mmCIF file of C-alpha atoms and ligand atoms in Angstrom:
data_model
loop_
_atom_site.group_PDB
_atom_site.id
_atom_site.type_symbol
_atom_site.label_atom_id
_atom_site.label_comp_id
_atom_site.label_asym_id
_atom_site.label_seq_id
_atom_site.Cartn_x
_atom_site.Cartn_y
_atom_site.Cartn_z
ATOM 1 C CA MET A 1228 0.161 -0.341 0.268
ATOM 2 C CA LEU A 1229 0.976 3.596 -0.449
ATOM 3 C CA ILE A 1230 0.080 6.259 1.434
ATOM 4 C CA VAL A 1231 -0.246 9.833 0.270
ATOM 5 C CA MET A 1232 0.076 12.611 2.321
ATOM 6 C CA HIS A 1233 -1.277 15.988 1.390
ATOM 7 C CA HIS A 1234 1.188 18.796 0.340
ATOM 8 C CA SER A 1235 0.638 20.459 3.925
ATOM 9 C CA ALA A 1236 0.990 17.095 5.649
ATOM 10 C CA THR A 1237 3.925 17.968 8.753
ATOM 11 C CA ASN A 1238 6.743 16.016 10.400
ATOM 12 C CA GLU A 1239 4.513 14.604 13.352
ATOM 13 C CA GLN A 1240 1.558 14.108 10.875
ATOM 14 C CA ILE A 1241 4.051 11.251 9.065
ATOM 15 C CA CYS A 1242 6.131 10.876 12.279
ATOM 16 C CA ALA A 1243 2.763 9.602 13.022
ATOM 17 C CA VAL A 1244 1.763 7.900 10.483
ATOM 18 C CA GLU A 1245 4.483 5.517 10.656
ATOM 19 C CA GLN A 1246 4.196 4.678 13.506
ATOM 20 C CA ALA A 1247 0.545 3.486 13.249
ATOM 21 C CA VAL A 1248 1.751 1.430 9.912
ATOM 22 C CA GLU A 1249 4.381 0.087 12.407
ATOM 23 C CA ALA A 1250 1.696 -0.942 14.872
ATOM 24 C CA MET A 1251 0.214 -2.707 12.513
ATOM 25 C CA GLY A 1252 3.087 -5.470 12.498
ATOM 26 C CA LEU A 1253 3.578 -3.840 9.180
ATOM 27 C CA LYS A 1254 6.678 -1.838 7.319
ATOM 28 C CA SER A 1255 6.748 1.841 6.223
ATOM 29 C CA SER A 1256 9.353 3.110 3.918
ATOM 30 C CA PRO A 1257 8.650 6.951 3.692
ATOM 31 C CA ILE A 1258 9.541 8.130 0.560
ATOM 32 C CA PRO A 1259 10.362 12.092 0.195
ATOM 33 C CA GLY A 1260 9.871 13.967 -3.033
ATOM 34 C CA SER A 1261 9.613 17.230 -4.824
ATOM 35 C CA LEU A 1262 5.390 17.124 -6.153
ATOM 36 C CA ARG A 1263 3.570 15.101 -2.436
ATOM 37 C CA THR A 1264 5.525 12.738 0.475
ATOM 38 C CA ALA A 1265 3.867 9.270 0.260
ATOM 39 C CA ILE A 1266 5.140 6.213 2.806
ATOM 40 C CA GLY A 1267 5.510 2.972 1.423
ATOM 41 C CA VAL A 1268 3.546 0.239 3.482
ATOM 42 C CA LEU A 1269 5.854 -2.933 2.764
ATOM 43 C CA GLY A 1270 5.547 -6.712 4.619
ATOM 44 C CA ASN A 1271 1.673 -7.290 4.170
ATOM 45 C CA GLN A 1272 1.000 -10.484 2.709
ATOM 46 C CA GLY A 1273 -2.473 -9.523 1.387
ATOM 47 C CA TYR A 1274 -5.090 -6.802 1.458
ATOM 48 C CA VAL A 1275 -4.614 -4.541 4.754
ATOM 49 C CA ASP A 1276 -6.817 -3.023 6.689
ATOM 50 C CA ASP A 1277 -6.951 0.759 5.849
ATOM 51 C CA SER A 1278 -8.924 1.896 8.093
ATOM 52 C CA SER A 1279 -6.965 3.474 11.055
ATOM 53 C CA ILE A 1280 -4.924 4.633 8.647
ATOM 54 C CA ARG A 1281 -7.186 6.605 6.040
ATOM 55 C CA GLU A 1282 -8.777 8.739 9.358
ATOM 56 C CA LEU A 1283 -4.956 10.222 10.525
ATOM 57 C CA PRO A 1284 -4.526 13.896 10.100
ATOM 58 C CA GLY A 1285 -2.443 14.823 6.857
ATOM 59 C CA VAL A 1286 -3.433 11.157 5.083
ATOM 60 C CA ARG A 1287 -4.829 11.574 1.285
ATOM 61 C CA GLU A 1288 -5.630 8.892 0.599
ATOM 62 C CA CYS A 1289 -3.553 5.020 0.375
ATOM 63 C CA ILE A 1290 -3.371 3.788 -2.409
ATOM 64 C CA HIS A 1291 -3.587 -0.219 -2.712
ATOM 65 C CA VAL A 1292 -0.578 -1.822 -4.725
ATOM 66 C CA SER A 1293 -1.377 -5.669 -5.945
ATOM 67 C CA LYS A 1294 2.009 -5.423 -8.092
ATOM 68 C CA PRO A 1295 4.213 -7.977 -7.113
ATOM 69 C CA TYR A 1296 6.811 -5.506 -7.248
ATOM 70 C CA LYS A 1297 7.097 -2.358 -4.750
ATOM 71 C CA LEU A 1298 11.123 -1.393 -4.339
ATOM 72 C CA VAL A 1299 11.713 -1.380 -7.306
ATOM 73 C CA SER A 1300 8.879 0.857 -8.747
ATOM 74 C CA ARG A 1301 8.933 4.381 -9.293
ATOM 75 C CA ASP A 1302 5.253 4.730 -7.358
ATOM 76 C CA PHE A 1303 7.682 3.571 -3.679
ATOM 77 C CA HIS A 1304 10.751 5.269 -5.765
ATOM 78 C CA PRO A 1305 9.913 8.298 -7.822
ATOM 79 C CA GLU A 1306 14.048 9.366 -8.315
ATOM 80 C CA SER A 1307 15.971 7.518 -10.918
ATOM 81 C CA THR A 1308 18.730 4.703 -9.604
ATOM 82 C CA VAL A 1309 22.231 5.094 -10.837
ATOM 83 C CA VAL A 1310 24.611 2.350 -10.415
ATOM 84 C CA GLU A 1311 27.978 2.793 -9.632
ATOM 85 C CA ILE A 1312 31.067 0.862 -10.659
ATOM 86 C CA GLY A 1313 33.908 2.962 -9.932
ATOM 87 C CA SER A 1314 34.049 5.817 -12.109
ATOM 88 C CA VAL A 1315 31.087 3.953 -14.440
ATOM 89 C CA LYS A 1316 28.121 5.199 -13.407
ATOM 90 C CA VAL A 1317 24.572 3.273 -15.170
ATOM 91 C CA GLY A 1318 21.036 5.141 -15.701
ATOM 92 C CA ASP A 1319 19.926 7.790 -15.917
ATOM 93 C CA GLY A 1320 21.700 12.070 -16.693
ATOM 94 C CA HIS A 1321 24.894 9.828 -17.849
ATOM 95 C CA PRO A 1322 25.803 8.817 -20.797
ATOM 96 C CA PRO A 1323 24.683 4.556 -21.984
ATOM 97 C CA VAL A 1324 27.456 2.159 -20.502
ATOM 98 C CA ILE A 1325 29.519 0.208 -23.299
ATOM 99 C CA MET A 1326 29.532 -3.410 -22.134
ATOM 100 C CA ALA A 1327 31.485 -5.894 -24.365
ATOM 101 C CA GLY A 1328 34.166 -8.831 -25.175
ATOM 102 C CA PRO A 1329 33.480 -12.565 -25.709
ATOM 103 C CA CYS A 1330 30.559 -14.992 -24.788
ATOM 104 C CA SER A 1331 33.379 -16.956 -22.924
ATOM 105 C CA ILE A 1332 36.768 -16.261 -21.678
ATOM 106 C CA GLU A 1333 38.349 -19.170 -23.767
ATOM 107 C CA SER A 1334 42.539 -18.223 -22.732
ATOM 108 C CA GLU A 1335 44.438 -15.904 -21.190
ATOM 109 C CA ALA A 1336 46.217 -14.203 -24.627
ATOM 110 C CA GLN A 1337 42.296 -14.141 -25.814
ATOM 111 C CA MET A 1338 41.157 -12.032 -22.987
ATOM 112 C CA LEU A 1339 44.249 -9.608 -23.367
ATOM 113 C CA THR A 1340 43.058 -9.234 -26.807
ATOM 114 C CA ALA A 1341 39.511 -9.195 -26.637
ATOM 115 C CA ALA A 1342 40.311 -6.630 -23.770
ATOM 116 C CA ARG A 1343 43.164 -4.120 -25.859
ATOM 117 C CA VAL A 1344 40.306 -4.241 -28.895
ATOM 118 C CA VAL A 1345 36.777 -3.110 -27.143
ATOM 119 C CA LYS A 1346 39.347 -1.059 -24.620
ATOM 120 C CA ALA A 1347 40.586 0.670 -27.925
ATOM 121 C CA ALA A 1348 37.068 1.068 -29.449
ATOM 122 C CA GLY A 1349 35.892 2.928 -25.943
ATOM 123 C CA ALA A 1350 33.898 0.131 -24.421
ATOM 124 C CA HIS A 1351 33.498 1.058 -20.449
ATOM 125 C CA ILE A 1352 32.918 -2.328 -19.658
ATOM 126 C CA LEU A 1353 34.600 -5.143 -20.421
ATOM 127 C CA ARG A 1354 32.654 -8.971 -19.764
ATOM 128 C CA GLY A 1355 33.421 -12.710 -20.376
ATOM 129 C CA GLY A 1356 31.771 -16.039 -18.830
ATOM 130 C CA ALA A 1357 33.660 -17.818 -17.037
ATOM 131 C CA PHE A 1358 30.211 -20.571 -15.753
ATOM 132 C CA LYS A 1359 28.466 -20.941 -18.549
ATOM 133 C CA PRO A 1360 24.990 -22.057 -18.906
ATOM 134 C CA ARG A 1361 25.243 -24.058 -22.007
ATOM 135 C CA THR A 1362 21.608 -25.623 -23.139
ATOM 136 C CA GLY A 1363 23.441 -28.747 -24.109
ATOM 137 C CA PRO A 1364 26.093 -30.543 -21.247
ATOM 138 C CA HIS A 1365 28.273 -31.345 -24.322
ATOM 139 C CA SER A 1366 28.965 -27.879 -25.090
ATOM 140 C CA PHE A 1367 32.401 -26.382 -23.274
ATOM 141 C CA GLN A 1368 31.002 -25.038 -20.020
ATOM 142 C CA GLY A 1369 33.801 -22.008 -19.312
ATOM 143 C CA LEU A 1370 37.291 -22.233 -17.732
ATOM 144 C CA GLY A 1371 35.269 -21.644 -14.189
ATOM 145 C CA ILE A 1372 37.818 -20.169 -11.743
ATOM 146 C CA GLU A 1373 40.789 -20.727 -14.066
ATOM 147 C CA GLY A 1374 38.775 -18.119 -16.915
ATOM 148 C CA LEU A 1375 38.110 -15.708 -13.884
ATOM 149 C CA LYS A 1376 41.639 -14.945 -13.184
ATOM 150 C CA TYR A 1377 42.111 -13.805 -16.468
ATOM 151 C CA LEU A 1378 39.281 -12.336 -16.783
ATOM 152 C CA ARG A 1379 39.617 -10.066 -13.409
ATOM 153 C CA LEU A 1380 43.396 -9.348 -15.005
ATOM 154 C CA ALA A 1381 42.459 -8.957 -18.345
ATOM 155 C CA GLY A 1382 40.024 -5.652 -16.723
ATOM 156 C CA ASP A 1383 43.204 -4.631 -15.383
ATOM 157 C CA GLU A 1384 46.093 -4.247 -17.828
ATOM 158 C CA SER A 1385 43.239 -2.199 -19.776
ATOM 159 C CA GLY A 1386 41.874 -0.912 -16.518
ATOM 160 C CA LEU A 1387 38.138 -2.106 -17.073
ATOM 161 C CA PRO A 1388 35.794 -2.814 -14.989
ATOM 162 C CA VAL A 1389 34.207 -6.545 -15.215
ATOM 163 C CA VAL A 1390 31.312 -8.223 -15.432
ATOM 164 C CA THR A 1391 30.126 -12.068 -15.442
ATOM 165 C CA GLU A 1392 27.610 -14.582 -15.013
ATOM 166 C CA VAL A 1393 27.043 -16.468 -11.423
ATOM 167 C CA MET A 1394 24.627 -18.985 -11.876
ATOM 168 C CA ARG A 1395 25.307 -20.901 -8.181
ATOM 169 C CA ILE A 1396 25.048 -19.669 -4.249
ATOM 170 C CA GLU A 1397 28.407 -22.074 -4.181
ATOM 171 C CA GLN A 1398 29.870 -19.510 -6.643
ATOM 172 C CA LEU A 1399 29.599 -16.623 -5.336
ATOM 173 C CA ASP A 1400 32.899 -15.314 -3.008
ATOM 174 C CA ASP A 1401 34.828 -16.435 -5.916
ATOM 175 C CA VAL A 1402 32.971 -14.502 -8.911
ATOM 176 C CA CYS A 1403 32.945 -11.476 -5.823
ATOM 177 C CA ARG A 1404 35.898 -12.039 -5.706
ATOM 178 C CA TYR A 1405 37.570 -11.524 -9.067
ATOM 179 C CA ALA A 1406 34.270 -9.026 -10.987
ATOM 180 C CA ASP A 1407 33.760 -5.458 -10.334
ATOM 181 C CA ILE A 1408 29.312 -6.664 -11.644
ATOM 182 C CA LEU A 1409 27.731 -10.013 -11.151
ATOM 183 C CA GLN A 1410 25.459 -10.968 -14.074
ATOM 184 C CA ILE A 1411 22.580 -13.309 -13.036
ATOM 185 C CA GLY A 1412 21.547 -14.851 -16.590
ATOM 186 C CA ALA A 1413 17.729 -15.272 -18.542
ATOM 187 C CA ARG A 1414 18.280 -18.664 -17.017
ATOM 188 C CA ASN A 1415 19.013 -18.110 -13.195
ATOM 189 C CA MET A 1416 16.486 -15.011 -13.445
ATOM 190 C CA GLN A 1417 13.927 -16.718 -11.048
ATOM 191 C CA ASN A 1418 16.226 -18.588 -9.178
ATOM 192 C CA PHE A 1419 14.738 -16.855 -6.216
ATOM 193 C CA ASP A 1420 18.206 -18.299 -3.586
ATOM 194 C CA LEU A 1421 20.022 -17.026 -6.111
ATOM 195 C CA LEU A 1422 18.271 -13.826 -6.218
ATOM 196 C CA LYS A 1423 18.123 -13.848 -2.438
ATOM 197 C CA GLU A 1424 22.050 -14.365 -1.796
ATOM 198 C CA VAL A 1425 23.110 -11.346 -3.678
ATOM 199 C CA GLY A 1426 21.035 -8.850 -2.852
ATOM 200 C CA LYS A 1427 22.155 -9.241 0.485
ATOM 201 C CA LEU A 1428 25.430 -8.288 -0.540
ATOM 202 C CA ARG A 1429 26.933 -4.697 -2.198
ATOM 203 C CA HIS A 1430 28.273 -5.786 -5.735
ATOM 204 C CA PRO A 1431 26.485 -3.625 -8.237
ATOM 205 C CA VAL A 1432 23.772 -6.996 -10.012
ATOM 206 C CA LEU A 1433 23.305 -7.055 -13.604
ATOM 207 C CA LEU A 1434 19.731 -8.827 -13.600
ATOM 208 C CA LYS A 1435 18.732 -10.510 -17.339
ATOM 209 C CA ARG A 1436 14.902 -10.646 -18.666
ATOM 210 C CA GLY A 1437 14.633 -14.150 -18.609
ATOM 211 C CA MET A 1438 14.104 -16.015 -22.382
ATOM 212 C CA SER A 1439 9.673 -15.876 -21.819
ATOM 213 C CA ALA A 1440 9.639 -13.291 -18.376
ATOM 214 C CA THR A 1441 6.735 -10.937 -18.897
ATOM 215 C CA ILE A 1442 7.473 -7.315 -17.627
ATOM 216 C CA GLU A 1443 5.776 -8.458 -14.566
ATOM 217 C CA GLU A 1444 8.003 -11.436 -13.517
ATOM 218 C CA PHE A 1445 11.425 -9.858 -13.983
ATOM 219 C CA LEU A 1446 10.357 -6.744 -12.201
ATOM 220 C CA ALA A 1447 9.450 -9.031 -9.198
ATOM 221 C CA ALA A 1448 12.996 -11.260 -9.794
ATOM 222 C CA ALA A 1449 14.585 -7.696 -9.716
ATOM 223 C CA GLU A 1450 12.544 -7.472 -6.847
ATOM 224 C CA TYR A 1451 13.845 -10.457 -4.353
ATOM 225 C CA ILE A 1452 17.308 -8.533 -4.968
ATOM 226 C CA VAL A 1453 16.386 -5.309 -3.121
ATOM 227 C CA ALA A 1454 14.361 -6.326 -1.131
ATOM 228 C CA GLU A 1455 17.439 -8.146 0.508
ATOM 229 C CA GLY A 1456 19.370 -4.808 0.252
ATOM 230 C CA ASN A 1457 20.517 -4.453 -3.235
ATOM 231 C CA SER A 1458 19.082 -1.604 -4.453
ATOM 232 C CA GLN A 1459 22.455 -1.566 -6.934
ATOM 233 C CA VAL A 1460 20.711 -3.596 -10.185
ATOM 234 C CA ILE A 1461 21.064 -2.616 -13.839
ATOM 235 C CA LEU A 1462 18.142 -4.970 -16.046
ATOM 236 C CA CYS A 1463 18.892 -6.224 -19.438
ATOM 237 C CA GLU A 1464 16.730 -6.566 -21.705
ATOM 238 C CA ARG A 1465 18.072 -9.630 -24.129
ATOM 239 C CA GLY A 1466 15.064 -10.754 -26.506
ATOM 240 C CA ILE A 1467 12.196 -13.185 -25.266
ATOM 241 C CA ARG A 1468 11.544 -16.465 -26.810
ATOM 242 C CA THR A 1469 8.855 -16.055 -29.837
ATOM 243 C CA PHE A 1470 7.650 -18.335 -32.672
ATOM 244 C CA GLU A 1471 10.457 -16.848 -34.759
ATOM 245 C CA LYS A 1472 12.630 -18.788 -35.565
ATOM 246 C CA ALA A 1473 14.926 -16.531 -38.060
ATOM 247 C CA THR A 1474 16.366 -14.687 -34.959
ATOM 248 C CA ARG A 1475 17.904 -16.243 -31.733
ATOM 249 C CA ASN A 1476 14.753 -14.616 -29.397
ATOM 250 C CA THR A 1477 12.972 -11.407 -30.069
ATOM 251 C CA LEU A 1478 14.033 -8.269 -29.213
ATOM 252 C CA ASP A 1479 10.754 -6.405 -27.058
ATOM 253 C CA LEU A 1480 12.885 -2.770 -27.438
ATOM 254 C CA SER A 1481 9.462 -1.626 -26.121
ATOM 255 C CA VAL A 1482 10.630 -2.426 -22.592
ATOM 256 C CA VAL A 1483 13.333 0.185 -22.528
ATOM 257 C CA PRO A 1484 10.456 2.892 -22.943
ATOM 258 C CA LEU A 1485 7.789 1.307 -20.537
ATOM 259 C CA ILE A 1486 10.770 0.227 -17.618
ATOM 260 C CA ARG A 1487 11.626 3.693 -17.734
ATOM 261 C CA LYS A 1488 8.586 4.756 -16.483
ATOM 262 C CA MET A 1489 7.813 1.573 -14.348
ATOM 263 C CA SER A 1490 10.945 1.403 -12.602
ATOM 264 C CA HIS A 1491 13.662 3.611 -11.142
ATOM 265 C CA LEU A 1492 16.264 1.197 -12.238
ATOM 266 C CA PRO A 1493 18.581 2.225 -15.387
ATOM 267 C CA ILE A 1494 17.610 -0.759 -17.825
ATOM 268 C CA ILE A 1495 20.039 -1.893 -21.062
ATOM 269 C CA VAL A 1496 19.584 -4.172 -23.934
ATOM 270 C CA ASP A 1497 21.599 -6.887 -24.877
ATOM 271 C CA PRO A 1498 21.442 -7.251 -28.768
ATOM 272 C CA SER A 1499 23.408 -10.285 -29.421
ATOM 273 C CA HIS A 1500 21.924 -13.137 -27.450
ATOM 274 C CA ALA A 1501 18.380 -11.212 -29.060
ATOM 275 C CA THR A 1502 19.396 -11.481 -32.506
ATOM 276 C CA GLY A 1503 21.857 -13.784 -32.631
ATOM 277 C CA VAL A 1504 22.764 -13.004 -36.429
ATOM 278 C CA ARG A 1505 26.193 -10.386 -35.719
ATOM 279 C CA ALA A 1506 24.762 -8.726 -38.670
ATOM 280 C CA LEU A 1507 21.736 -7.398 -36.736
ATOM 281 C CA VAL A 1508 23.803 -6.795 -33.502
ATOM 282 C CA PRO A 1509 24.729 -3.018 -34.738
ATOM 283 C CA VAL A 1510 21.266 -1.227 -35.945
ATOM 284 C CA MET A 1511 19.345 -3.175 -33.352
ATOM 285 C CA GLY A 1512 22.224 -1.584 -30.230
ATOM 286 C CA LYS A 1513 21.794 1.455 -32.194
ATOM 287 C CA ALA A 1514 17.754 1.480 -32.348
ATOM 288 C CA ALA A 1515 18.493 0.403 -28.416
ATOM 289 C CA LEU A 1516 19.793 3.834 -27.575
ATOM 290 C CA VAL A 1517 17.238 5.858 -29.485
ATOM 291 C CA ALA A 1518 14.564 3.903 -27.401
ATOM 292 C CA GLY A 1519 16.673 5.007 -24.389
ATOM 293 C CA ALA A 1520 18.344 2.563 -23.367
ATOM 294 C CA HIS A 1521 21.180 3.230 -20.359
ATOM 295 C CA GLY A 1522 23.518 0.578 -22.116
ATOM 296 C CA LEU A 1523 24.449 -1.777 -23.965
ATOM 297 C CA MET A 1524 26.680 -5.804 -23.535
ATOM 298 C CA ILE A 1525 27.813 -7.156 -27.084
ATOM 299 C CA GLU A 1526 29.665 -9.718 -27.932
ATOM 300 C CA VAL A 1527 33.089 -9.031 -29.297
ATOM 301 C CA HIS A 1528 35.461 -12.039 -29.816
ATOM 302 C CA PRO A 1529 39.251 -11.731 -31.900
ATOM 303 C CA GLU A 1530 38.086 -14.446 -33.928
ATOM 304 C CA PRO A 1531 34.508 -15.091 -33.991
ATOM 305 C CA GLU A 1532 34.544 -18.104 -36.802
ATOM 306 C CA LYS A 1533 37.456 -20.377 -33.645
ATOM 307 C CA ALA A 1534 34.590 -18.940 -30.526
ATOM 308 C CA LEU A 1535 33.900 -21.805 -28.469
ATOM 309 C CA CYS A 1536 30.359 -20.078 -27.767
ATOM 310 C CA ASP A 1537 28.323 -17.524 -29.754
ATOM 311 C CA GLY A 1538 31.317 -16.365 -33.015
ATOM 312 C CA ALA A 1539 27.546 -16.765 -35.096
ATOM 313 C CA GLN A 1540 26.426 -13.404 -32.937
ATOM 314 C CA SER A 1541 30.312 -11.655 -31.961
ATOM 315 C CA LEU A 1542 31.526 -8.783 -33.681
ATOM 316 C CA THR A 1543 35.236 -8.839 -34.340
ATOM 317 C CA GLY A 1544 36.988 -6.313 -33.194
ATOM 318 C CA GLU A 1545 36.887 -4.026 -35.881
ATOM 319 C CA GLY A 1546 33.238 -4.174 -36.660
ATOM 320 C CA PHE A 1547 33.105 -3.182 -32.934
ATOM 321 C CA GLY A 1548 35.705 -0.573 -33.839
ATOM 322 C CA GLU A 1549 32.579 0.984 -35.940
ATOM 323 C CA LEU A 1550 29.447 0.027 -34.445
ATOM 324 C CA MET A 1551 31.552 1.977 -31.249
ATOM 325 C CA LYS A 1552 32.270 5.555 -33.962
ATOM 326 C CA GLU A 1553 28.999 5.427 -35.148
ATOM 327 C CA ILE A 1554 27.020 5.117 -31.690
ATOM 328 C CA GLY A 1555 29.561 8.447 -31.533
ATOM 329 C CA GLY A 1556 28.067 10.245 -34.145
ATOM 330 C CA LEU A 1557 24.767 8.743 -32.480
ATOM 331 C CA LEU A 1558 25.028 10.071 -28.703
ATOM 332 C CA THR A 1559 26.096 14.013 -30.638
ATOM 333 C CA TYR A 1560 22.817 13.206 -31.707
ATOM 334 C CA LEU A 1561 20.884 12.429 -28.780
ATOM 335 C CA GLY A 1562 22.806 15.144 -27.500
ATOM 336 C CA TYR A 1563 24.658 13.617 -25.188
HETATM 337 C C1 PEP B 1175 25.209 -14.252 -21.586
HETATM 338 O O1 PEP B 1175 25.342 -13.021 -21.692
HETATM 339 O O2 PEP B 1175 26.188 -14.705 -21.949
HETATM 340 C C2 PEP B 1175 24.400 -15.225 -21.292
HETATM 341 C C3 PEP B 1175 24.161 -16.771 -21.371
HETATM 342 O O3 PEP B 1175 23.347 -14.703 -21.430
HETATM 343 P P1 PEP B 1175 21.858 -14.737 -21.439
HETATM 344 O O4 PEP B 1175 21.474 -15.111 -20.104
HETATM 345 O O5 PEP B 1175 20.533 -13.585 -21.368
HETATM 346 O O6 PEP B 1175 21.345 -16.247 -22.286
HETATM 347 MN MN1 MN B 1176 26.711 -15.661 -25.604
#
């Protein structure tokens, strides 16, 4: 429930409402704003009887929120969240952040080369998978901790923060030791135990949309993380499963402006997994920026034809360099 106070409500009246909420065994969370003061009510399992609250001095109205997410919604938190990874800032008011690198970390040399290439082209964050959620058990599963070490080395050498996927709670200690951002992949978007654990940490989280997740389910998954205390969450649209087979997934670009309205969390787009087709990645990446994405995640491989994973959708270093130049022009046009 959301309790909206009158514009003229005094601090004492606001405190009295908070006390009344706590007396009902619920949690109150004040939401100050320039246009109104509201108090979010959390911790209820079902409908909250608002009769004792509605009558309190200073209360304008009680709005019942039946959505499975509250903390990540603009209703409860009107101001946009900016996720900070060192000096890199992802969110409203900052130029889009480009994350790039190979799908999988394959060797020290591959990772160092990839890092140099994406850094030279202007990427802000280096990506690379060490724990890979592959569809089949016979495919390359990733180098694990050895891979994390190469990723860290490449990040340190190029001066780029690094992002990598974590699939299980047991991997969290190692991934936190080597990575700056924890990626929760599409296949784990509803691994609620994992979401709760990353919620207890202070590492920024990149949460990818599940391949069949509705926007409500996507935001409810983010709510699990934020509800545990970690508000540093970046959402990532990476395409959804539809009947169409010509592309790997169907890029749902409309979620970008929609989520920007519904949630205060930043949202980026991954055109690589969304299309699965190298030739489509640059144009859909640029389209995502026009739609208002706070960043992109792009797979880049020094030799895509030799990639152990997702070569068909990976840009070459040269291709990525060209895209970054085009993005530079686009950002000027967009006013950055
Ligand atoms: C990835 O980014 O490497 C990945 C596996 O993506 P997704 O979870 O979106 O399929
Ligand atoms: Mn991939």
